[in-house]
Short mmCIF file of C-alpha atoms and ligand atoms in Angstrom, two decimals:
data_model
loop_
_atom_site.label_atom_id
_atom_site.label_comp_id
_atom_site.label_asym_id
_atom_site.label_seq_id
_atom_site.Cartn_x
_atom_site.Cartn_y
_atom_site.Cartn_z
CA MET P 1 30.52 140.46 -20.05
CA THR P 2 27.33 138.97 -18.62
CA GLY P 3 24.83 137.18 -20.81
CA PHE P 4 21.06 137.33 -20.97
CA PHE P 5 18.73 134.84 -19.29
CA ILE P 6 15.33 134.04 -20.83
CA THR P 7 12.80 131.50 -19.55
CA PHE P 8 9.69 130.01 -21.12
CA GLU P 9 6.77 129.02 -18.90
CA GLY P 10 3.24 127.73 -19.18
CA ILE P 11 0.97 124.74 -18.77
CA GLU P 12 1.42 121.33 -20.45
CA GLY P 13 1.41 121.49 -24.23
CA CYS P 14 1.44 125.30 -24.47
CA GLY P 15 4.35 125.23 -26.95
CA LYS P 16 7.42 125.95 -24.80
CA SER P 17 9.72 123.30 -26.30
CA THR P 18 8.70 124.33 -29.82
CA HIS P 19 9.36 128.03 -29.20
CA VAL P 20 12.58 127.51 -27.24
CA ALA P 21 13.98 125.62 -30.25
CA ALA P 22 12.68 128.22 -32.74
CA LEU P 23 14.04 131.18 -30.75
CA ALA P 24 17.43 129.52 -30.22
CA GLN P 25 17.75 128.89 -33.94
CA SER P 26 16.71 132.44 -34.88
CA LEU P 27 19.11 133.99 -32.40
CA ARG P 28 21.97 131.79 -33.60
CA GLU P 29 21.22 132.93 -37.16
CA CYS P 30 21.54 136.50 -35.85
CA GLY P 31 25.00 135.62 -34.48
CA TYR P 32 24.22 135.13 -30.79
CA ASP P 33 25.87 132.40 -28.77
CA VAL P 34 22.86 130.54 -27.35
CA VAL P 35 22.47 127.78 -24.76
CA ALA P 36 19.01 126.15 -24.87
CA THR P 37 18.20 124.05 -21.84
CA ARG P 38 15.29 122.81 -19.74
CA GLU P 39 13.98 121.87 -16.31
CA PRO P 40 13.79 119.33 -14.97
CA GLY P 41 16.61 117.52 -16.77
CA GLY P 42 19.11 120.13 -17.98
CA THR P 43 22.09 118.15 -16.61
CA ALA P 44 22.99 114.46 -16.32
CA THR P 45 22.03 114.54 -12.64
CA GLY P 46 18.87 116.43 -13.56
CA GLN P 47 17.95 113.81 -16.14
CA THR P 48 17.99 111.18 -13.39
CA LEU P 49 15.82 113.45 -11.22
CA ARG P 50 13.47 114.05 -14.17
CA ASN P 51 12.91 110.32 -14.59
CA ILE P 52 11.99 110.03 -10.90
CA LEU P 53 9.73 113.10 -11.04
CA LEU P 54 7.87 112.29 -14.24
CA HIS P 55 7.71 108.52 -13.91
CA PRO P 56 7.93 107.63 -10.21
CA THR P 57 7.95 103.94 -9.41
CA GLY P 58 6.37 102.52 -6.28
CA ALA P 59 4.39 104.80 -3.99
CA PRO P 60 3.46 108.25 -5.35
CA LEU P 61 6.00 110.97 -4.57
CA ALA P 62 5.21 112.97 -1.45
CA THR P 63 4.52 116.63 -2.22
CA GLY P 64 7.60 117.69 -0.24
CA ALA P 65 9.79 115.15 -2.04
CA GLU P 66 8.54 116.41 -5.41
CA LEU P 67 9.37 119.99 -4.47
CA LEU P 68 12.84 119.20 -3.12
CA LEU P 69 13.73 117.11 -6.19
CA MET P 70 12.67 120.01 -8.46
CA LEU P 71 14.87 122.34 -6.42
CA ALA P 72 17.79 119.89 -6.44
CA ASP P 73 17.48 119.78 -10.23
CA ARG P 74 17.49 123.60 -10.32
CA ALA P 75 20.50 124.03 -8.04
CA GLN P 76 22.54 121.63 -10.18
CA HIS P 77 21.25 123.22 -13.39
CA VAL P 78 22.22 126.74 -12.28
CA GLU P 79 25.68 125.73 -11.10
CA GLU P 80 26.54 123.43 -13.99
CA VAL P 81 24.85 125.09 -17.00
CA ILE P 82 23.18 128.46 -16.44
CA ALA P 83 25.72 130.37 -14.37
CA PRO P 84 28.79 129.43 -16.46
CA ALA P 85 26.98 130.28 -19.70
CA LEU P 86 25.83 133.66 -18.41
CA ARG P 87 29.30 134.45 -17.08
CA ALA P 88 30.63 133.65 -20.57
CA GLY P 89 28.23 136.23 -22.06
CA LYS P 90 25.86 133.75 -23.70
CA VAL P 91 22.11 133.94 -24.15
CA VAL P 92 20.55 131.21 -22.01
CA ILE P 93 17.03 130.01 -22.83
CA SER P 94 15.44 127.64 -20.34
CA ASP P 95 12.24 125.65 -20.87
CA ARG P 96 10.80 126.16 -17.35
CA PHE P 97 12.48 127.63 -14.25
CA VAL P 98 11.38 129.21 -10.95
CA ASP P 99 7.85 130.17 -12.04
CA SER P 100 6.97 126.52 -12.70
CA THR P 101 7.62 125.81 -9.03
CA LEU P 102 5.37 128.68 -7.96
CA ALA P 103 2.61 127.51 -10.32
CA TYR P 104 2.80 123.70 -9.94
CA GLN P 105 4.01 123.18 -6.38
CA GLY P 106 2.43 126.43 -5.12
CA HIS P 107 -0.93 126.87 -6.85
CA GLY P 108 -1.18 123.24 -7.97
CA ARG P 109 -0.12 121.42 -4.80
CA GLY P 110 -0.84 124.15 -2.26
CA ILE P 111 2.66 124.72 -0.82
CA GLU P 112 3.02 128.13 0.83
CA HIS P 113 4.21 130.88 -1.54
CA ASP P 114 6.75 132.51 0.81
CA LEU P 115 8.42 129.19 1.49
CA LEU P 116 8.70 128.57 -2.25
CA LEU P 117 10.22 132.02 -2.79
CA ARG P 118 12.87 131.38 -0.13
CA LEU P 119 13.72 127.92 -1.45
CA ASN P 120 13.80 129.16 -5.04
CA THR P 121 16.20 131.93 -4.03
CA PHE P 122 18.46 129.35 -2.38
CA ALA P 123 18.35 127.01 -5.41
CA CYS P 124 18.98 129.81 -7.93
CA GLY P 125 22.06 131.24 -6.24
CA GLY P 126 21.02 134.73 -7.35
CA TYR P 127 20.47 133.86 -11.03
CA MET P 128 17.04 135.02 -12.18
CA PRO P 129 15.68 135.44 -15.71
CA ALA P 130 15.69 138.95 -17.13
CA LEU P 131 12.78 138.02 -19.40
CA THR P 132 10.12 135.32 -19.09
CA ILE P 133 7.79 134.36 -21.92
CA LEU P 134 4.55 132.94 -20.54
CA LEU P 135 2.70 131.04 -23.27
CA ASP P 136 -0.91 131.16 -22.20
CA LEU P 137 -3.48 128.67 -23.41
CA SER P 138 -6.63 126.99 -22.13
CA VAL P 139 -6.03 123.76 -20.21
CA GLU P 140 -8.22 121.83 -22.64
CA GLU P 141 -6.24 122.93 -25.69
CA GLY P 142 -2.87 122.43 -23.94
CA LEU P 143 -3.72 118.87 -22.93
CA ARG P 144 -5.12 118.17 -26.39
CA ARG P 145 -1.85 119.27 -27.99
CA ALA P 146 0.24 117.36 -25.44
CA ASN P 147 -1.79 114.19 -26.05
CA LYS P 148 -1.50 114.56 -29.81
CA ARG P 149 2.28 115.08 -29.64
CA ARG P 150 2.75 112.11 -27.31
CA GLY P 151 0.98 109.69 -29.62
CA ALA P 152 -0.25 106.23 -28.69
CA THR P 153 3.04 104.63 -27.60
CA GLU P 154 4.44 107.09 -24.98
CA THR P 155 2.98 106.91 -21.48
CA VAL P 156 1.31 109.86 -19.74
CA ASP P 157 3.66 111.35 -17.12
CA HIS P 158 2.94 112.11 -13.46
CA PHE P 159 1.92 115.74 -14.13
CA GLU P 160 -0.03 115.17 -17.34
CA ALA P 161 -2.10 112.61 -15.41
CA GLU P 162 -3.30 115.29 -12.97
CA SER P 163 -6.89 116.55 -13.08
CA THR P 164 -8.14 119.40 -15.22
CA ALA P 165 -8.75 121.31 -11.98
CA PHE P 166 -5.07 120.94 -11.04
CA HIS P 167 -3.95 122.26 -14.43
CA GLY P 168 -6.46 125.09 -14.12
CA ARG P 169 -4.87 126.16 -10.81
CA VAL P 170 -1.42 125.94 -12.42
CA ARG P 171 -2.54 128.22 -15.25
CA GLN P 172 -3.92 130.73 -12.74
CA GLY P 173 -0.62 130.49 -10.84
CA PHE P 174 1.35 131.50 -13.92
CA LEU P 175 -1.02 134.39 -14.62
CA ALA P 176 -0.64 135.55 -11.01
CA VAL P 177 3.16 135.65 -11.41
CA ALA P 178 2.73 137.66 -14.63
CA GLN P 179 0.44 140.10 -12.87
CA ALA P 180 2.90 140.51 -9.99
CA GLU P 181 5.93 141.00 -12.28
CA PRO P 182 4.72 142.53 -15.56
CA GLN P 183 8.16 143.90 -16.46
CA ARG P 184 9.80 140.48 -16.42
CA VAL P 185 6.92 138.19 -17.43
CA ARG P 186 5.32 138.75 -20.83
CA VAL P 187 2.13 136.87 -21.58
CA ILE P 188 1.81 135.54 -25.14
CA ASP P 189 -1.49 134.17 -26.44
CA SER P 190 -0.56 130.66 -27.61
CA LEU P 191 -3.84 129.97 -29.41
CA ARG P 192 -2.51 131.37 -32.66
CA PRO P 193 -0.50 130.02 -35.62
CA LEU P 194 3.02 128.95 -34.66
CA ALA P 195 4.80 131.28 -37.10
CA GLU P 196 2.93 134.33 -35.82
CA ILE P 197 3.87 133.53 -32.21
CA SER P 198 7.53 132.85 -33.11
CA GLN P 199 7.81 136.20 -34.87
CA GLU P 200 6.31 138.04 -31.91
CA ILE P 201 8.67 136.31 -29.48
CA LEU P 202 11.75 137.02 -31.60
CA ALA P 203 10.85 140.70 -31.97
CA LEU P 204 10.27 140.99 -28.22
CA VAL P 205 13.52 139.25 -27.33
CA LEU P 206 15.58 141.35 -29.75
CA THR P 207 14.34 144.57 -28.14
CA HIS P 208 15.58 143.25 -24.81
CA LEU P 209 18.85 141.80 -26.09
CA THR P 210 20.29 144.74 -27.93
CA PRO P 211 21.43 146.75 -24.91
CA HIS P 212 22.37 143.72 -22.80
CA ALA P 213 24.15 141.17 -24.94
CA PRO P 214 25.69 142.85 -27.98
CA ARG P 215 25.86 140.69 -31.03
CA PRO P 216 29.31 139.10 -31.31
CA THR P 217 31.52 140.48 -34.11
N1 LIG H 301 7.47 120.97 -13.17
C1 LIG H 301 8.62 121.51 -13.69
C2 LIG H 301 7.05 121.26 -11.88
O1 LIG H 301 6.04 120.74 -11.40
N2 LIG H 301 7.77 122.17 -11.14
C3 LIG H 301 8.93 122.73 -11.60
O2 LIG H 301 9.56 123.53 -10.87
C4 LIG H 301 9.36 122.39 -12.93
C5 LIG H 301 10.62 123.01 -13.47
C6 LIG H 301 8.01 118.77 -16.94
C7 LIG H 301 6.99 118.70 -15.85
O3 LIG H 301 7.58 119.14 -14.65
C8 LIG H 301 6.70 120.01 -13.98
C9 LIG H 301 5.88 120.65 -15.06
C10 LIG H 301 5.80 119.60 -16.14
O4 LIG H 301 4.62 118.87 -15.97
P1 LIG H 301 7.82 118.22 -19.48
O5 LIG H 301 7.73 116.93 -20.24
O6 LIG H 301 9.02 119.02 -19.68
O7 LIG H 301 7.59 117.93 -17.94
O8 LIG H 301 6.46 118.92 -19.78
P2 LIG H 301 6.16 120.28 -20.40
O9 LIG H 301 7.21 121.26 -20.00
O10 LIG H 301 4.76 120.62 -20.10
O11 LIG H 301 6.37 119.98 -21.95
P3 LIG H 301 5.33 119.63 -23.04
O12 LIG H 301 6.18 119.02 -24.09
O13 LIG H 301 4.19 118.86 -22.54
O14 LIG H 301 4.76 120.98 -23.51
P4 LIG H 301 5.40 122.17 -24.31
O15 LIG H 301 6.89 122.04 -24.40
O16 LIG H 301 4.87 123.40 -23.74
O17 LIG H 301 4.74 122.00 -25.76
P5 LIG H 301 5.38 121.57 -27.16
O18 LIG H 301 6.23 122.65 -27.69
O19 LIG H 301 5.95 120.20 -27.02
O20 LIG H 301 4.04 121.56 -28.02
C11 LIG H 301 3.07 120.57 -27.86
C12 LIG H 301 2.45 120.21 -29.22
O21 LIG H 301 1.70 121.33 -29.66
C13 LIG H 301 2.13 121.75 -30.93
C14 LIG H 301 3.55 121.24 -31.07
O22 LIG H 301 3.93 121.06 -32.42
C15 LIG H 301 3.50 119.94 -30.30
O23 LIG H 301 3.05 118.91 -31.11
N3 LIG H 301 2.01 123.21 -30.96
C16 LIG H 301 1.08 123.87 -31.64
N4 LIG H 301 0.09 123.44 -32.42
C17 LIG H 301 -0.71 124.40 -32.99
N5 LIG H 301 -0.53 125.74 -32.79
C18 LIG H 301 0.45 126.20 -32.02
N6 LIG H 301 0.61 127.51 -31.84
C19 LIG H 301 1.30 125.24 -31.40
N7 LIG H 301 2.37 125.36 -30.56
C20 LIG H 301 2.78 124.10 -30.29
#
């Protein structure tokens, strides 16, 4: 049996981590075997890469280095976590995946789209999400929420420190992916109460799951 692969995408502070956790819990309560994971940092190797990516020391990371580290994280993540879980028939939910590369390194940094598609294909080894939830929110509100969650003690990471214009391009990048692949990518308005969004996501996911990953007996 093959499992079902779901990804969550969106700008900083749009609510991905919150909704990944909520969906995983709801699906487990329904009897599904769920693996919740994230990028970058879904493996031990990936956690090391995440530290370099989010808090680089010394000179700023070159754009190409940033991209290749994201892809190294993904290749390891697919081989070590995602592929085995899907082969075992589990529901895999990842906080960020290929679309983040298209939005951040493509629209944000300006790396050519076709190159990113080819490199993503290589890093994914053929594993692509069947369903992607894009939590859409204004940049201002996303950064406000991210700042509030971080509090006074945690430092701003490399991406959060980018300009509002950068995050605006990233948001447009995600919306462009959704427009190009409306069957896979579902846009959810994230400027609503948490419970309302969670319910909508769960209902959407259950309509997709039923034929693909039957509830275990
Ligand atoms: N990256 C990643 C790339 O550049 N390329 C890539 O290929 C990949 C994979 C990862 C960084 O890496 C970059 C993108 C990222 O910048 P990260 O720390 O994982 O860094 O950053 P994010 O994924 O952006 O995680 P955040 O924690 O910043 O945002 P989330 O997970 O979207 O938001 P969340 O759930 O933590 O919510 C933020 C706050 O808002 C509240 C929550 O309670 C929380 O306090 N909230 C709401 N409040 C009111 N109403 C709602 N509806 C709310 N929903 C959430």
